[in-house]
Amino acid sequence: MLTQTTQGSLKQPTLQLLRGLRTKSKNSRVATVSAATQRIITGLSVLSGRKKYPRILKLSNEDLIRHDTIQAAWAQYQRDIRTDRQSVLDKQYDSIINAMEDLKITNMELFKIANKKEKGKRFPLDARIPVDFPPNKVWHYEVKAPAEKK
Amino acid sequence: MFSPKPTASLSVAALRQFTTSAVALGKPGCNTIKPVHHRVKINKNKLSHRFPELNLSKNDIRNPAFKPTSTYQDRVEEHYHNTIASDLLLINAQEGEFTQFGKKRREWDGSSPYHLNRSLRKPQGSEAETLDIKPHTASNIPKIEAIHINCYVESAKDNANHALNSLVQIQQITGVKPKPIFAKTNVIHWRVRAGFQMGARVTLKGRPMNQFLSTLTDIVLPRIREYKGISNKSGDRTGNIQFGLTPDDIRYFPEIESNQDLWPKTYGMHFNVVTSAQTDAEARTLLSAYGLPFHGSEKGTKPENIEY
């Protein structure tokens, strides 16, 4: 349906489409939810991966070749690190076994002590994983455990 | 099933359907071969020609789901390779080790004719088979492989919002998208019905796992009041260690603590640390290197021999 609006005699009357017009006020169309429900909706929107993907990179053929070359080089670098690491460990294992065999020949009693299974071995609790910004005081040595109740 | 008769081939070809050629051959309409095409699930998205990028692997940069992974230095992983691995090799390696075979299912002695097709006897002194323990070498040094987090929320049976909140909570703590868990069966006196959404679970691997471990050992566990540590009795005998945190402990995670008013209720959860260690004792030694504390007596070890 079309209606004419006359806002002034000098102006050209403008045509307005009624069908697309909003009949109710904007606020009444929004479903109102309780604060708790709204919190859950917000939380779930954190989970959803939709709309969070960045735009797909547009790569030309040259870009793609460049990217693949760097990827291949990085993978090779990582592979080298891995093989180096493993070869060091293999050497360490061989030297452990060699030392034990030497000890076996030299002193059987010491060998038995050295070759015992270390069950219940623990790393010290105050050993830290290195971080970029360690605290100034790493460990509070003076803290004592409270005396146990009897 | 076909019979290879050349005479009937034309009419067979005309009448034959996918799995029922038997009727056309004048046999009873029963096929003993199971239809393959009903069992193989076909992802039809993959067959579409419209989005060829989606068929590329996830680590191909042209795939819309591509996500760069090595974007930061992983100090925990480096610590494992620089320090822990060689120490563990020294602790575990022994001279003259052989494979110790685990308890396996046994043959029946054949004293009864019914033994013939009976399934094997259960292992001696055990309900289930146990794994072999192989010599400890440089190629099987224990390593943390994954952390499974499981959060079952009992109150979700009355209010499904609790299950949704637990999903968000795990996502906040770990930074990894969790999966919902559902009740599998009706449990009448728990008032739980099959299909209820009852919580969340997630499997952490690689960088998110290391990040989570360092948060746990540096921030959360030291602040829990009177925290004794993981029980030395914990473990599933194959080198995986389990422990749990209460809803109050969860509040110490920095993501939860900085938004206290958003979290009127938190949910406790269970952790299963999957390691490649062959026994639980070795797994505990490995976990202690990451700063996880242990308490209690360890089976097969005198209390005075446990080092802390």
CSV table of C-alpha atoms in Angstrom, one decimal:
chain,number,residue,atom,x,y,z
A,1,MET,CA,0.0,0.0,0.0
A,2,LEU,CA,1.3,3.4,-0.8
A,3,THR,CA,0.5,6.6,1.0
A,4,GLN,CA,1.3,10.2,0.2
A,5,THR,CA,2.8,12.5,2.8
A,6,THR,CA,2.4,16.1,2.3
A,7,GLN,CA,4.8,18.1,4.3
A,8,GLY,CA,4.6,21.3,2.4
A,9,SER,CA,2.8,22.5,-0.7
A,10,LEU,CA,6.0,23.4,-2.5
A,11,LYS,CA,7.7,20.1,-1.9
A,12,GLN,CA,7.3,17.1,-4.2
A,13,PRO,CA,5.1,14.5,-2.3
A,14,THR,CA,7.3,11.5,-1.4
A,15,LEU,CA,6.2,8.0,-1.6
A,16,GLN,CA,6.7,5.7,1.3
A,17,LEU,CA,6.4,1.9,1.5
A,18,LEU,CA,4.2,0.9,4.4
A,19,ARG,CA,4.7,-2.8,4.2
A,20,GLY,CA,8.3,-2.7,5.4
A,21,LEU,CA,7.6,-0.4,8.2
A,22,ARG,CA,7.9,-1.5,11.8
A,23,THR,CA,4.6,-1.4,13.5
A,24,LYS,CA,5.7,-2.1,17.1
A,25,SER,CA,8.3,-0.2,19.0
A,26,LYS,CA,11.8,-1.6,18.8
A,27,ASN,CA,12.1,-2.6,22.4
A,28,SER,CA,8.9,-4.7,22.5
A,29,ARG,CA,10.2,-7.0,19.7
A,30,VAL,CA,13.3,-8.0,21.7
A,31,ALA,CA,12.7,-11.0,23.9
A,32,THR,CA,13.6,-10.1,27.4
A,33,VAL,CA,15.5,-12.7,29.3
A,34,SER,CA,16.5,-12.9,32.9
A,35,ALA,CA,20.0,-11.8,33.9
A,36,ALA,CA,21.0,-15.4,34.6
A,37,THR,CA,19.8,-16.6,31.2
A,38,GLN,CA,21.6,-13.7,29.5
A,39,ARG,CA,24.8,-14.7,31.3
A,40,ILE,CA,24.5,-18.2,29.9
A,41,ILE,CA,23.8,-16.9,26.4
A,42,THR,CA,26.9,-14.6,26.6
A,43,GLY,CA,28.9,-17.6,27.9
A,44,LEU,CA,27.8,-19.8,25.1
A,45,SER,CA,28.7,-17.2,22.5
A,46,VAL,CA,32.2,-17.3,23.9
A,47,LEU,CA,32.2,-21.0,23.0
A,48,SER,CA,30.9,-20.7,19.5
A,49,GLY,CA,33.5,-20.6,16.8
A,50,ARG,CA,31.2,-18.8,14.4
A,51,LYS,CA,32.2,-15.3,13.4
A,52,LYS,CA,35.6,-15.8,15.2
A,53,TYR,CA,37.5,-17.1,12.2
A,54,PRO,CA,39.6,-14.4,10.6
A,55,ARG,CA,39.2,-13.6,6.9
A,56,ILE,CA,40.8,-16.2,4.7
A,57,LEU,CA,44.2,-15.0,3.5
A,58,LYS,CA,44.2,-14.2,-0.2
A,59,LEU,CA,47.4,-15.7,-1.5
A,60,SER,CA,48.8,-15.4,-5.0
A,61,ASN,CA,50.7,-18.4,-6.5
A,62,GLU,CA,53.9,-16.8,-5.6
A,63,ASP,CA,52.8,-16.2,-2.0
A,64,LEU,CA,51.7,-19.8,-1.7
A,65,ILE,CA,55.0,-21.1,-3.0
A,66,ARG,CA,56.8,-18.8,-0.6
A,67,HIS,CA,54.7,-20.0,2.3
A,68,ASP,CA,55.2,-23.6,1.4
A,69,THR,CA,59.0,-23.1,1.2
A,70,ILE,CA,59.1,-21.5,4.6
A,71,GLN,CA,56.9,-24.3,6.1
A,72,ALA,CA,59.1,-27.0,4.6
A,73,ALA,CA,62.2,-25.3,5.9
A,74,TRP,CA,60.7,-25.0,9.4
A,75,ALA,CA,59.6,-28.6,9.4
A,76,GLN,CA,63.1,-29.7,8.4
A,77,TYR,CA,64.6,-27.5,11.1
A,78,GLN,CA,62.3,-29.1,13.7
A,79,ARG,CA,63.1,-32.6,12.4
A,80,ASP,CA,66.9,-31.9,12.7
A,81,ILE,CA,66.3,-30.7,16.3
A,82,ARG,CA,64.4,-33.9,17.1
A,83,THR,CA,67.0,-36.2,15.6
A,84,ASP,CA,69.8,-34.4,17.4
A,85,ARG,CA,67.9,-34.7,20.7
A,86,GLN,CA,67.3,-38.4,20.2
A,87,SER,CA,71.0,-39.1,19.3
A,88,VAL,CA,72.1,-37.3,22.5
A,89,LEU,CA,69.7,-39.5,24.5
A,90,ASP,CA,70.9,-42.6,22.7
A,91,LYS,CA,74.5,-41.8,23.6
A,92,GLN,CA,73.5,-41.1,27.2
A,93,TYR,CA,71.8,-44.5,27.4
A,94,ASP,CA,74.8,-46.3,25.9
A,95,SER,CA,77.1,-44.7,28.4
A,96,ILE,CA,74.8,-45.5,31.3
A,97,ILE,CA,74.8,-49.2,30.3
A,98,ASN,CA,78.6,-49.2,29.6
A,99,ALA,CA,79.3,-47.7,33.0
A,100,MET,CA,77.0,-50.3,34.7
A,101,GLU,CA,78.8,-53.1,32.9
A,102,ASP,CA,82.1,-51.8,34.0
A,103,LEU,CA,80.9,-51.5,37.6
A,104,LYS,CA,79.6,-55.1,37.4
A,105,ILE,CA,83.1,-56.3,36.7
A,106,THR,CA,84.8,-54.0,39.2
A,107,ASN,CA,82.5,-54.2,42.3
A,108,MET,CA,79.4,-56.3,42.4
A,109,GLU,CA,78.1,-54.8,45.6
A,110,LEU,CA,78.2,-51.3,44.3
A,111,PHE,CA,76.6,-52.5,41.0
A,112,LYS,CA,73.7,-53.9,42.9
A,113,ILE,CA,73.1,-50.6,44.7
A,114,ALA,CA,73.5,-48.6,41.5
A,115,ASN,CA,71.2,-50.8,39.5
A,116,LYS,CA,68.4,-50.8,41.9
A,117,LYS,CA,65.0,-49.7,40.7
A,118,GLU,CA,64.3,-46.1,41.9
A,119,LYS,CA,60.6,-46.4,42.8
A,120,GLY,CA,59.1,-43.5,44.5
A,121,LYS,CA,61.8,-41.1,43.2
A,122,ARG,CA,60.6,-37.5,43.1
A,123,PHE,CA,61.9,-34.3,41.5
A,124,PRO,CA,62.4,-31.6,44.2
A,125,LEU,CA,59.3,-29.5,44.6
A,126,ASP,CA,61.3,-26.3,44.5
A,127,ALA,CA,62.6,-27.0,41.0
A,128,ARG,CA,60.8,-24.5,38.7
A,129,ILE,CA,60.1,-24.5,35.0
A,130,PRO,CA,62.0,-21.6,33.5
A,131,VAL,CA,59.8,-18.6,32.7
A,132,ASP,CA,60.4,-15.2,31.0
A,133,PHE,CA,59.8,-13.3,34.2
A,134,PRO,CA,60.7,-15.3,37.3
A,135,PRO,CA,59.7,-13.8,40.7
A,136,ASN,CA,62.4,-12.0,42.7
A,137,LYS,CA,62.0,-14.5,45.6
A,138,VAL,CA,61.6,-17.9,44.0
A,139,TRP,CA,61.1,-20.0,47.1
A,140,HIS,CA,60.2,-19.2,50.7
A,141,TYR,CA,62.8,-21.4,52.5
A,142,GLU,CA,61.9,-20.2,56.0
A,143,VAL,CA,58.3,-21.5,55.9
A,144,LYS,CA,57.8,-24.5,58.1
A,145,ALA,CA,55.0,-27.0,57.9
A,146,PRO,CA,52.6,-26.7,61.0
A,147,ALA,CA,53.2,-29.3,63.7
A,148,GLU,CA,50.9,-32.3,63.3
A,149,LYS,CA,48.0,-32.7,65.8
A,150,LYS,CA,48.2,-35.7,68.1
B,1,MET,CA,26.0,-64.2,-3.9
B,2,PHE,CA,26.6,-64.9,-7.6
B,3,SER,CA,27.0,-68.2,-9.3
B,4,PRO,CA,29.3,-67.7,-12.2
B,5,LYS,CA,26.8,-69.0,-14.8
B,6,PRO,CA,27.3,-67.1,-18.1
B,7,THR,CA,23.8,-68.1,-19.3
B,8,ALA,CA,21.8,-66.0,-16.8
B,9,SER,CA,24.1,-63.0,-17.1
B,10,LEU,CA,21.8,-60.8,-19.2
B,11,SER,CA,18.6,-61.2,-17.2
B,12,VAL,CA,20.6,-61.0,-14.0
B,13,ALA,CA,22.1,-57.6,-15.0
B,14,ALA,CA,18.6,-56.4,-15.8
B,15,LEU,CA,17.1,-57.5,-12.5
B,16,ARG,CA,20.0,-57.2,-10.1
B,17,GLN,CA,19.9,-54.6,-7.4
B,18,PHE,CA,22.7,-53.5,-5.2
B,19,THR,CA,22.7,-56.5,-2.8
B,20,THR,CA,19.9,-58.7,-3.9
B,21,SER,CA,21.1,-60.6,-6.9
B,22,ALA,CA,20.0,-63.9,-5.4
B,23,VAL,CA,16.3,-63.5,-6.3
B,24,ALA,CA,17.2,-62.9,-9.9
B,25,LEU,CA,19.2,-66.1,-9.9
B,26,GLY,CA,16.3,-68.1,-8.8
B,27,LYS,CA,17.6,-68.5,-5.2
B,28,PRO,CA,15.9,-67.7,-1.9
B,29,GLY,CA,16.1,-64.0,-1.3
B,30,CYS,CA,18.7,-64.0,1.3
B,31,ASN,CA,22.2,-62.5,1.0
B,32,THR,CA,24.9,-63.6,3.3
B,33,ILE,CA,27.3,-60.8,2.4
B,34,LYS,CA,26.6,-57.7,4.3
B,35,PRO,CA,26.0,-54.6,2.1
B,36,VAL,CA,29.2,-52.5,2.1
B,37,HIS,CA,27.5,-49.3,1.0
B,38,HIS,CA,25.3,-49.2,4.0
B,39,ARG,CA,28.1,-49.3,6.4
B,40,VAL,CA,30.6,-46.9,4.8
B,41,LYS,CA,29.7,-43.4,5.9
B,42,ILE,CA,30.2,-40.9,3.1
B,43,ASN,CA,30.8,-37.3,4.0
B,44,LYS,CA,28.9,-35.7,1.1
B,45,ASN,CA,30.4,-32.3,1.8
B,46,LYS,CA,33.7,-33.8,0.7
B,47,LEU,CA,32.2,-34.9,-2.6
B,48,SER,CA,30.9,-31.4,-3.4
B,49,HIS,CA,32.9,-29.5,-6.1
B,50,ARG,CA,31.8,-26.2,-4.7
B,51,PHE,CA,34.4,-25.6,-1.9
B,52,PRO,CA,37.6,-27.4,-2.9
B,53,GLU,CA,39.5,-25.6,-0.1
B,54,LEU,CA,37.6,-27.5,2.5
B,55,ASN,CA,39.1,-30.8,1.3
B,56,LEU,CA,42.6,-29.6,1.9
B,57,SER,CA,44.2,-30.7,5.2
B,58,LYS,CA,43.6,-28.5,8.2
B,59,ASN,CA,47.3,-27.3,8.3
B,60,ASP,CA,47.1,-26.1,4.7
B,61,ILE,CA,47.0,-22.3,4.7
B,62,ARG,CA,44.3,-22.4,1.9
B,63,ASN,CA,41.9,-24.2,4.2
B,64,PRO,CA,39.4,-21.8,5.8
B,65,ALA,CA,39.9,-23.7,9.1
B,66,PHE,CA,43.7,-23.2,9.1
B,67,LYS,CA,45.0,-22.1,12.4
B,68,PRO,CA,48.6,-21.3,13.1
B,69,THR,CA,49.9,-23.4,16.0
B,70,SER,CA,53.6,-22.5,16.8
B,71,THR,CA,53.0,-18.9,17.5
B,72,TYR,CA,54.8,-18.7,20.8
B,73,GLN,CA,57.7,-20.2,22.7
B,74,ASP,CA,56.6,-23.3,24.7
B,75,ARG,CA,58.7,-23.2,27.8
B,76,VAL,CA,57.2,-26.3,29.4
B,77,GLU,CA,58.0,-28.4,26.3
B,78,GLU,CA,61.5,-27.0,26.2
B,79,HIS,CA,62.0,-27.8,29.9
B,80,TYR,CA,61.0,-31.4,29.3
B,81,HIS,CA,63.6,-31.8,26.5
B,82,ASN,CA,66.3,-29.8,28.2
B,83,THR,CA,66.1,-31.2,31.7
B,84,ILE,CA,63.4,-33.8,32.5
B,85,ALA,CA,64.0,-36.3,29.6
B,86,SER,CA,67.6,-37.0,30.4
B,87,ASP,CA,67.0,-37.2,34.1
B,88,LEU,CA,64.1,-39.7,33.6
B,89,LEU,CA,66.4,-41.8,31.4
B,90,LEU,CA,69.0,-41.9,34.2
B,91,ILE,CA,66.3,-42.8,36.8
B,92,ASN,CA,64.6,-45.5,34.8
B,93,ALA,CA,67.4,-47.1,32.8
B,94,GLN,CA,68.7,-50.4,34.3
B,95,GLU,CA,71.4,-52.8,33.2
B,96,GLY,CA,70.2,-56.3,32.1
B,97,GLU,CA,66.5,-55.6,31.8
B,98,PHE,CA,64.2,-58.0,29.9
B,99,THR,CA,60.6,-57.7,28.8
B,100,GLN,CA,58.4,-58.6,31.8
B,101,PHE,CA,55.3,-60.2,30.3
B,102,GLY,CA,52.0,-59.2,31.9
B,103,LYS,CA,49.2,-61.5,33.0
B,104,LYS,CA,47.5,-62.8,29.9
B,105,ARG,CA,44.4,-64.9,29.3
B,106,ARG,CA,45.0,-68.6,29.6
B,107,GLU,CA,44.1,-71.7,27.6
B,108,TRP,CA,41.7,-74.2,29.1
B,109,ASP,CA,43.2,-77.6,30.0
B,110,GLY,CA,40.8,-79.5,27.7
B,111,SER,CA,39.4,-81.8,30.4
B,112,SER,CA,35.9,-81.0,29.2
B,113,PRO,CA,34.6,-81.2,25.6
B,114,TYR,CA,32.9,-77.8,26.3
B,115,HIS,CA,36.4,-76.2,26.6
B,116,LEU,CA,36.7,-76.4,22.8
B,117,ASN,CA,34.9,-73.2,21.8
B,118,ARG,CA,34.9,-71.5,25.2
B,119,SER,CA,36.6,-68.1,25.4
B,120,LEU,CA,40.0,-68.1,27.1
B,121,ARG,CA,40.3,-68.3,30.9
B,122,LYS,CA,40.9,-65.1,32.7
B,123,PRO,CA,44.5,-64.3,33.8
B,124,GLN,CA,45.8,-65.7,37.0
B,125,GLY,CA,45.2,-63.4,40.0
B,126,SER,CA,43.6,-60.7,37.8
B,127,GLU,CA,40.3,-59.9,36.2
B,128,ALA,CA,41.9,-58.2,33.2
B,129,GLU,CA,45.1,-58.7,31.1
B,130,THR,CA,48.0,-56.5,32.2
B,131,LEU,CA,50.5,-54.9,29.8
B,132,ASP,CA,54.1,-56.1,29.2
B,133,ILE,CA,56.8,-54.0,30.7
B,134,LYS,CA,59.6,-53.4,28.2
B,135,PRO,CA,63.2,-52.4,29.0
B,136,HIS,CA,63.6,-48.7,29.6
B,137,THR,CA,65.6,-47.2,26.8
B,138,ALA,CA,66.2,-43.8,25.3
B,139,SER,CA,63.3,-44.4,22.9
B,140,ASN,CA,60.6,-44.9,25.5
B,141,ILE,CA,61.2,-42.1,28.0
B,142,PRO,CA,57.9,-41.3,29.8
B,143,LYS,CA,56.1,-38.2,28.5
B,144,ILE,CA,52.8,-36.6,29.2
B,145,GLU,CA,50.7,-37.2,26.2
B,146,ALA,CA,47.3,-35.7,27.1
B,147,ILE,CA,45.1,-34.5,30.0
B,148,HIS,CA,41.5,-35.5,29.9
B,149,ILE,CA,39.3,-33.2,31.9
B,150,ASN,CA,35.8,-34.5,32.9
B,151,CYS,CA,33.3,-32.4,34.7
B,152,TYR,CA,30.1,-34.2,35.6
B,153,VAL,CA,27.6,-31.8,37.2
B,154,GLU,CA,25.1,-33.5,39.4
B,155,SER,CA,22.8,-30.5,39.7
B,156,ALA,CA,22.4,-30.4,35.9
B,157,LYS,CA,19.6,-33.0,36.2
B,158,ASP,CA,17.3,-30.4,37.7
B,159,ASN,CA,18.6,-27.3,35.8
B,160,ALA,CA,20.2,-27.8,32.4
B,161,ASN,CA,21.8,-24.4,32.7
B,162,HIS,CA,24.4,-25.9,35.0
B,163,ALA,CA,25.6,-28.2,32.3
B,164,LEU,CA,26.0,-25.2,29.9
B,165,ASN,CA,27.8,-23.2,32.6
B,166,SER,CA,30.3,-26.1,33.1
B,167,LEU,CA,31.0,-26.0,29.3
B,168,VAL,CA,31.9,-22.3,29.5
B,169,GLN,CA,33.9,-22.8,32.7
B,170,ILE,CA,36.1,-25.5,31.1
B,171,GLN,CA,36.5,-23.3,28.0
B,172,GLN,CA,37.6,-20.4,30.2
B,173,ILE,CA,40.1,-22.4,32.2
B,174,THR,CA,41.7,-24.3,29.3
B,175,GLY,CA,41.1,-22.2,26.2
B,176,VAL,CA,40.0,-25.3,24.3
B,177,LYS,CA,36.4,-25.9,23.1
B,178,PRO,CA,34.9,-28.6,25.3
B,179,LYS,CA,32.3,-31.2,24.4
B,180,PRO,CA,29.1,-31.8,26.3
B,181,ILE,CA,28.6,-35.1,28.1
B,182,PHE,CA,25.2,-36.8,28.3
B,183,ALA,CA,23.7,-39.3,30.7
B,184,LYS,CA,23.9,-42.7,29.0
B,185,THR,CA,21.2,-44.6,31.0
B,186,ASN,CA,18.3,-43.9,33.2
B,187,VAL,CA,19.4,-44.0,36.9
B,188,ILE,CA,16.1,-43.9,38.8
B,189,HIS,CA,17.3,-43.1,42.3
B,190,TRP,CA,19.6,-40.3,41.0
B,191,ARG,CA,16.6,-39.0,39.0
B,192,VAL,CA,18.8,-39.0,35.9
B,193,ARG,CA,17.4,-39.9,32.5
B,194,ALA,CA,19.3,-41.0,29.4
B,195,GLY,CA,20.1,-38.1,27.2
B,196,PHE,CA,20.3,-35.4,29.9
B,197,GLN,CA,23.2,-33.1,29.3
B,198,MET,CA,25.2,-33.5,32.5
B,199,GLY,CA,28.5,-31.6,32.1
B,200,ALA,CA,31.5,-31.2,29.9
B,201,ARG,CA,34.7,-32.8,28.9
B,202,VAL,CA,37.8,-31.9,27.0
B,203,THR,CA,41.1,-33.5,25.9
B,204,LEU,CA,44.1,-31.3,26.1
B,205,LYS,CA,47.2,-32.0,24.0
B,206,GLY,CA,50.3,-30.2,23.0
B,207,ARG,CA,50.5,-26.4,23.7
B,208,PRO,CA,47.2,-26.0,25.4
B,209,MET,CA,48.1,-28.9,27.7
B,210,ASN,CA,51.4,-27.4,28.6
B,211,GLN,CA,49.9,-24.0,29.3
B,212,PHE,CA,47.2,-25.6,31.5
B,213,LEU,CA,49.9,-27.6,33.4
B,214,SER,CA,51.9,-24.6,34.2
B,215,THR,CA,48.8,-22.6,35.3
B,216,LEU,CA,47.9,-25.5,37.5
B,217,THR,CA,51.3,-26.0,39.2
B,218,ASP,CA,52.3,-22.3,39.4
B,219,ILE,CA,49.0,-20.6,40.3
B,220,VAL,CA,46.2,-22.9,41.3
B,221,LEU,CA,47.7,-25.7,43.4
B,222,PRO,CA,50.0,-23.6,45.6
B,223,ARG,CA,47.0,-21.4,46.7
B,224,ILE,CA,44.7,-24.2,47.7
B,225,ARG,CA,44.6,-24.2,51.5
B,226,GLU,CA,46.0,-27.3,53.1
B,227,TYR,CA,46.5,-29.0,49.8
B,228,LYS,CA,48.3,-32.3,50.4
B,229,GLY,CA,48.9,-33.2,46.8
B,230,ILE,CA,47.9,-36.0,44.5
B,231,SER,CA,47.5,-39.3,46.2
B,232,ASN,CA,50.3,-41.8,45.7
B,233,LYS,CA,47.7,-44.5,45.4
B,234,SER,CA,46.1,-42.8,42.3
B,235,GLY,CA,46.6,-44.4,39.0
B,236,ASP,CA,45.2,-47.1,36.7
B,237,ARG,CA,48.2,-49.4,36.7
B,238,THR,CA,49.2,-48.5,33.1
B,239,GLY,CA,50.9,-45.2,33.8
B,240,ASN,CA,47.9,-42.8,33.9
B,241,ILE,CA,47.4,-40.6,37.0
B,242,GLN,CA,44.0,-39.3,38.1
B,243,PHE,CA,43.1,-36.5,40.5
B,244,GLY,CA,40.4,-34.0,41.1
B,245,LEU,CA,39.7,-30.4,42.1
B,246,THR,CA,36.7,-29.2,44.2
B,247,PRO,CA,34.5,-26.3,43.1
B,248,ASP,CA,36.3,-24.0,45.6
B,249,ASP,CA,39.7,-25.0,44.1
B,250,ILE,CA,38.5,-24.0,40.6
B,251,ARG,CA,38.1,-20.4,41.8
B,252,TYR,CA,41.9,-20.0,42.0
B,253,PHE,CA,42.2,-20.3,38.2
B,254,PRO,CA,43.0,-16.7,37.1
B,255,GLU,CA,40.3,-16.6,34.4
B,256,ILE,CA,37.6,-17.4,37.1
B,257,GLU,CA,39.2,-15.3,39.8
B,258,SER,CA,39.3,-12.1,37.8
B,259,ASN,CA,35.5,-12.5,37.0
B,260,GLN,CA,34.2,-13.5,40.4
B,261,ASP,CA,30.8,-11.9,39.9
B,262,LEU,CA,30.3,-13.9,36.6
B,263,TRP,CA,30.8,-17.1,38.5
B,264,PRO,CA,28.3,-17.5,41.3
B,265,LYS,CA,28.7,-21.2,41.0
B,266,THR,CA,31.8,-23.2,40.0
B,267,TYR,CA,32.0,-26.9,39.2
B,268,GLY,CA,34.6,-29.4,40.4
B,269,MET,CA,36.3,-31.7,37.9
B,270,HIS,CA,38.4,-34.8,37.4
B,271,PHE,CA,41.7,-34.9,35.6
B,272,ASN,CA,43.2,-37.9,34.0
B,273,VAL,CA,46.9,-37.4,33.0
B,274,VAL,CA,47.8,-39.8,30.3
B,275,THR,CA,51.5,-40.5,30.1
B,276,SER,CA,53.6,-42.9,28.1
B,277,ALA,CA,55.1,-44.3,31.3
B,278,GLN,CA,54.7,-48.1,31.7
B,279,THR,CA,53.9,-48.1,35.4
B,280,ASP,CA,52.2,-45.6,37.8
B,281,ALA,CA,55.4,-45.2,39.8
B,282,GLU,CA,57.2,-44.0,36.7
B,283,ALA,CA,54.3,-41.7,35.8
B,284,ARG,CA,54.4,-40.1,39.3
B,285,THR,CA,58.1,-39.4,38.9
B,286,LEU,CA,57.4,-37.8,35.6
B,287,LEU,CA,54.6,-35.6,37.0
B,288,SER,CA,56.7,-34.5,40.0
B,289,ALA,CA,59.1,-33.0,37.5
B,290,TYR,CA,56.4,-30.6,36.5
B,291,GLY,CA,55.8,-29.5,40.1
B,292,LEU,CA,52.8,-31.6,40.9
B,293,PRO,CA,53.0,-32.6,44.6
B,294,PHE,CA,52.3,-36.1,45.8
B,295,HIS,CA,51.3,-37.4,49.3
B,296,GLY,CA,50.7,-40.6,51.0
B,297,SER,CA,52.3,-44.0,51.0
B,298,GLU,CA,53.2,-45.6,47.7
B,299,LYS,CA,52.6,-49.3,47.1
B,300,GLY,CA,55.8,-51.3,47.1
B,301,THR,CA,57.9,-48.5,48.5
B,302,LYS,CA,58.8,-47.9,52.1
B,303,PRO,CA,57.7,-44.4,53.2
B,304,GLU,CA,61.2,-43.4,54.2
B,305,ASN,CA,62.4,-44.2,50.7
B,306,ILE,CA,60.0,-41.7,49.0
B,307,GLU,CA,61.8,-38.5,48.3
B,308,TYR,CA,59.9,-35.3,48.4
